[in-house]
Coordinates of C-alpha atoms in Angstrom, one line a residue:
X5 CA -6.8 4.8 -16.5
X6 CA -9.7 2.8 -17.7
X7 CA -9.3 -1.0 -17.4
X8 CA -9.8 -1.8 -21.1
X9 CA -7.8 1.2 -22.5
X10 CA -4.8 -0.1 -20.3
X11 CA -5.0 -3.7 -21.6
X12 CA -5.0 -2.4 -25.2
X13 CA -2.1 -0.3 -24.8
X14 CA -0.1 -2.9 -23.0
X15 CA -1.0 -5.2 -26.0
X16 CA 0.2 -2.7 -28.5
X17 CA 3.4 -1.8 -26.5
X18 CA 4.7 -5.4 -26.3
X19 CA 8.0 -5.4 -28.2
X20 CA 6.7 -8.6 -30.2
X21 CA 3.5 -6.7 -31.4
X22 CA 5.6 -3.6 -32.3
X23 CA 8.0 -5.6 -34.3
X24 CA 5.3 -7.7 -36.1
X25 CA 3.4 -4.4 -36.9
X26 CA 6.7 -3.0 -38.4
X27 CA 7.0 -6.2 -40.6
X28 CA 3.4 -5.8 -41.8
X29 CA 3.6 -2.2 -42.3
X30 CA 6.7 -2.6 -44.4
X31 CA 5.4 -5.3 -46.5
X32 CA 2.1 -3.2 -47.2
X33 CA 4.4 0.0 -48.2
X34 CA 6.7 -2.1 -50.4
X35 CA 3.7 -3.7 -52.3
X36 CA 2.1 -0.3 -52.6
X37 CA 5.0 1.7 -53.9
X38 CA 8.1 -0.3 -53.3
X39 CA 9.4 2.5 -51.0
X40 CA 12.8 2.4 -49.3
X41 CA 11.0 2.9 -45.9
X42 CA 8.8 0.0 -46.4
X43 CA 11.9 -2.3 -47.0
X44 CA 13.5 -0.8 -43.9
X45 CA 10.5 -1.5 -41.9
X46 CA 10.1 -4.9 -43.2
X47 CA 13.6 -6.0 -42.7
X48 CA 14.0 -4.2 -39.4
X49 CA 11.1 -5.9 -38.0
X50 CA 12.2 -9.3 -39.1
X51 CA 15.8 -8.7 -37.8
X52 CA 14.3 -7.6 -34.5
X53 CA 12.1 -10.8 -34.1
X54 CA 15.3 -12.8 -34.7
X55 CA 17.7 -10.8 -32.3
X56 CA 15.0 -10.5 -29.6
X57 CA 13.8 -14.1 -29.9
X58 CA 17.1 -15.8 -29.6
X59 CA 19.5 -13.3 -27.8
X60 CA 19.0 -12.8 -24.0
X61 CA 17.6 -9.4 -24.4
X62 CA 14.4 -10.5 -22.3
X63 CA 16.8 -11.6 -19.5
X64 CA 18.6 -8.3 -19.5
X65 CA 15.2 -6.5 -18.8
X66 CA 13.7 -9.1 -16.3
X67 CA 16.8 -9.7 -14.1
X68 CA 16.9 -6.5 -12.3
X69 CA 13.2 -7.0 -11.5
X70 CA 13.8 -10.5 -10.1
X71 CA 17.0 -9.4 -8.2
X72 CA 15.3 -6.3 -6.3
X73 CA 13.8 -8.5 -3.6
X74 CA 15.8 -11.7 -4.1
X75 CA 17.8 -11.1 -0.6
X76 CA 14.6 -10.7 1.4
X77 CA 15.0 -13.5 4.3
X78 CA 12.3 -16.0 4.4
X79 CA 10.3 -16.5 7.7
X80 CA 11.8 -18.6 10.3
X81 CA 9.7 -21.5 11.7
X82 CA 9.5 -19.5 15.0
X83 CA 8.1 -16.5 13.5
X84 CA 4.4 -15.9 14.0
X85 CA 2.8 -15.2 10.6
X86 CA -0.7 -13.4 10.5
X87 CA -1.3 -14.2 6.8
X88 CA -0.1 -15.3 3.4
X89 CA -1.4 -13.5 0.4
X90 CA -1.3 -15.2 -3.0
X91 CA -1.5 -12.9 -6.1
X92 CA -3.4 -14.5 -8.9
X93 CA -2.1 -14.9 -12.5
X94 CA -1.0 -18.6 -12.1
X95 CA -4.3 -20.1 -12.7
X96 CA -6.4 -20.7 -15.8
X97 CA -10.0 -20.3 -14.8
X98 CA -11.2 -21.1 -18.4
X99 CA -9.5 -24.5 -18.4
X100 CA -10.4 -25.0 -14.7
X101 CA -14.0 -24.7 -15.6
X102 CA -14.1 -26.9 -18.6
X103 CA -11.7 -29.6 -17.2
X104 CA -12.1 -29.7 -13.5
X105 CA -9.4 -29.2 -11.0
X106 CA -7.1 -26.3 -11.0
X107 CA -5.4 -25.4 -14.5
X108 CA -2.1 -23.8 -13.9
X109 CA 0.5 -21.9 -16.1
X110 CA 4.1 -21.0 -15.9
X111 CA 3.6 -19.0 -12.6
X112 CA 2.5 -22.2 -10.8
X113 CA 5.1 -21.7 -8.0
X114 CA 2.9 -18.9 -6.6
X115 CA 0.3 -21.5 -5.2
X116 CA 2.7 -24.4 -4.7
X117 CA 5.2 -22.3 -2.6
X118 CA 2.4 -20.5 -0.7
X119 CA 1.1 -24.0 0.1
X120 CA 4.3 -24.9 1.6
X121 CA 4.5 -21.8 3.5
X122 CA 1.0 -22.1 4.8
X123 CA 1.8 -25.7 6.0
X124 CA 4.8 -24.4 7.8
X125 CA 2.7 -21.7 9.6
X126 CA -0.5 -23.2 10.6
X127 CA -1.6 -20.1 12.5
X128 CA -1.7 -17.9 9.4
X129 CA -4.5 -16.9 7.1
X130 CA -4.1 -17.8 3.4
X131 CA -5.7 -15.3 1.2
X132 CA -6.1 -15.7 -2.6
X133 CA -6.6 -12.6 -4.7
X134 CA -7.5 -12.5 -8.3
X135 CA -10.6 -12.1 -10.7
X136 CA -10.7 -12.1 -14.3
X137 CA -8.0 -10.0 -15.7
X138 CA -7.8 -10.6 -19.3
X139 CA -9.3 -8.3 -21.8
X140 CA -11.0 -11.0 -23.7
X141 CA -11.8 -13.4 -20.7
X142 CA -15.2 -14.5 -19.8
X143 CA -16.6 -15.0 -16.5
X144 CA -14.1 -17.6 -15.4
X145 CA -12.8 -16.8 -12.1
X146 CA -10.5 -19.3 -10.3
X147 CA -11.2 -18.6 -6.7
X148 CA -13.1 -21.9 -6.0
X149 CA -10.5 -24.3 -7.7
X150 CA -7.8 -22.5 -6.0
X151 CA -9.4 -23.0 -2.6
X152 CA -10.2 -26.6 -3.4
X153 CA -6.5 -27.2 -4.3
X154 CA -5.2 -25.4 -1.1
X155 CA -7.7 -27.6 1.0
X156 CA -6.6 -30.8 -0.7
X157 CA -3.0 -29.8 0.1
X158 CA -3.8 -29.5 3.9
X159 CA -4.9 -25.8 4.5
X160 CA -8.1 -25.9 6.7
X161 CA -11.2 -24.3 5.2
X162 CA -11.6 -21.7 8.2
X163 CA -7.9 -20.5 7.2
X164 CA -8.8 -19.5 3.7
X165 CA -9.9 -16.0 2.7
X166 CA -10.8 -15.5 -1.1
X167 CA -11.0 -12.4 -3.1
X168 CA -12.1 -13.0 -6.5
X169 CA -13.0 -9.5 -7.9
X170 CA -9.5 -7.9 -8.7
X171 CA -8.7 -7.5 -12.1
X172 CA -5.1 -6.0 -11.6
X173 CA -2.4 -5.7 -9.0
X174 CA -3.7 -2.3 -7.9
X175 CA -7.3 -3.9 -7.1
X176 CA -5.4 -6.7 -5.4
X177 CA -3.8 -4.4 -3.0
X178 CA -7.0 -2.3 -2.3
X179 CA -9.4 -5.1 -2.1
X180 CA -7.2 -7.4 0.0
X181 CA -6.5 -4.5 2.5
X182 CA -10.2 -3.9 2.9
X183 CA -10.8 -7.7 3.4
X184 CA -8.4 -8.8 5.9
X185 CA -8.1 -5.3 7.7
X186 CA -4.4 -5.8 8.8
X187 CA -3.3 -4.6 12.2
X188 CA -0.1 -2.7 13.0
X189 CA 2.8 -5.4 13.8
X190 CA 1.2 -8.3 12.1
X191 CA 3.3 -10.2 9.5
X192 CA 1.8 -10.7 6.1
X193 CA 3.7 -12.3 3.5
X194 CA 3.0 -11.5 -0.2
X195 CA 3.8 -14.3 -2.5
X196 CA 4.1 -13.6 -6.3
X197 CA 6.5 -13.8 -9.0
X198 CA 9.9 -12.2 -8.5
X199 CA 9.7 -10.2 -11.5
X200 CA 6.4 -8.8 -10.4
X201 CA 7.4 -8.2 -6.7
X202 CA 8.7 -4.5 -7.2
X203 CA 5.4 -3.3 -8.7
X204 CA 3.3 -5.4 -6.2
X205 CA 5.2 -4.1 -3.2
X206 CA 4.8 -0.6 -4.2
X207 CA 1.0 -0.9 -4.6
X208 CA 0.6 -2.6 -1.4
X209 CA 2.7 0.1 0.4
X210 CA 0.7 2.8 -1.3
X211 CA -2.5 1.1 -0.1
X212 CA -1.3 1.2 3.6
X213 CA -0.7 -2.6 3.7
X214 CA 2.8 -3.3 5.1
X215 CA 3.5 -6.7 3.5
X216 CA 6.7 -8.6 3.4
X217 CA 8.0 -9.9 0.1
X218 CA 8.1 -13.6 -0.7
X219 CA 9.3 -13.8 -4.2
X220 CA 8.9 -17.0 -6.2
X221 CA 8.7 -18.3 -9.8
X222 CA 12.2 -16.9 -10.9
X223 CA 12.7 -16.9 -14.6
X224 CA 16.3 -16.5 -14.7
X225 CA 19.0 -18.2 -12.6
X226 CA 21.0 -15.1 -12.1
X227 CA 23.6 -12.8 -14.0
X228 CA 24.9 -15.9 -16.0
X229 CA 21.6 -15.8 -17.8
X230 CA 22.7 -12.6 -19.5
X231 CA 24.7 -14.7 -21.7
X232 CA 22.4 -17.6 -22.2
X233 CA 20.6 -17.6 -25.6
X234 CA 17.1 -19.0 -26.3
X235 CA 16.6 -22.1 -28.2
X236 CA 13.4 -20.9 -29.8
X237 CA 12.3 -17.5 -31.0
X238 CA 8.8 -17.6 -29.2
X239 CA 10.7 -18.2 -25.8
X240 CA 12.8 -15.0 -26.2
X241 CA 9.9 -12.8 -27.3
X242 CA 7.7 -14.1 -24.5
X243 CA 10.5 -13.3 -22.0
X244 CA 10.9 -9.7 -23.3
X245 CA 7.2 -9.1 -23.5
X246 CA 6.9 -10.1 -19.9
X247 CA 9.8 -7.8 -18.6
X248 CA 8.7 -4.8 -20.7
X249 CA 5.2 -5.2 -19.6
X250 CA 6.4 -5.1 -16.1
X251 CA 8.5 -1.9 -16.6
X252 CA 5.7 0.0 -18.4
X253 CA 3.5 -1.0 -15.3
X254 CA 5.8 0.6 -13.1
X255 CA 5.9 3.6 -15.2
X256 CA 2.2 3.8 -15.4
X257 CA 1.5 3.3 -11.8
X258 CA 4.1 5.9 -10.8
X259 CA 2.6 8.5 -13.3
X260 CA -1.0 7.8 -11.9
X261 CA 0.4 8.1 -8.2
X262 CA -0.5 4.5 -7.4
X263 CA 3.2 3.8 -6.1
X264 CA 5.5 6.2 -4.5
X265 CA 8.8 5.1 -6.2
X266 CA 9.4 4.1 -9.7
X267 CA 11.4 1.2 -8.6
X268 CA 10.3 -0.1 -5.1
X269 CA 12.8 -2.2 -3.2
X270 CA 13.3 -3.7 0.1

């Protein structure tokens, strides 16, 4: 599927987008002829925004993703680790380019926990993979600010491997495999958000890169969050959009044959 088309479809398939479209379409129909369908669409969309924004609907969808690899053991101090792979998505290249330093978003644990892991295992290569993945993004890759952050944190420059072309997780897997050329028996840890780990593991496995999951950036505490309401409507809608986008990504990659299982697990 072409990159631009996939981004457009993902945008239109987000629950918040669908609900807003329903409200707007309903208002337009009501203004045109006062139809019952218009009223149903408008009120249904508005109610959906309220329910999905305040009720823990997003947690219901994201919790299974986060729990999938939650029980994978972390490496022991004595384990010899060949490499640590950090998936991009935590960095804001646009802000970094304009303000200096490294601009981070809500997924910042990807780099902070990878730094901690890298310091614990000084023999390991530290790989960052991530290019410009946004549909409207300009040439604002963040590989250099990420490298500077890691070096300031204590990672030697000769340990760093930078891959700055990948626009999505499929390209993360393929480009990283080709760059580091992993050998059988080596231990490579994949660091990414827990909700993103099933899709990531499926793609790396399909690419022939046998990585070990290192999930971070949990958005839920556990099953108790299924009863935890959101304080603001945008919070709940963002959580639901994030989870649904991940499930749709799994469906799409399975349909395209880029993963072997619909819901990859340990």
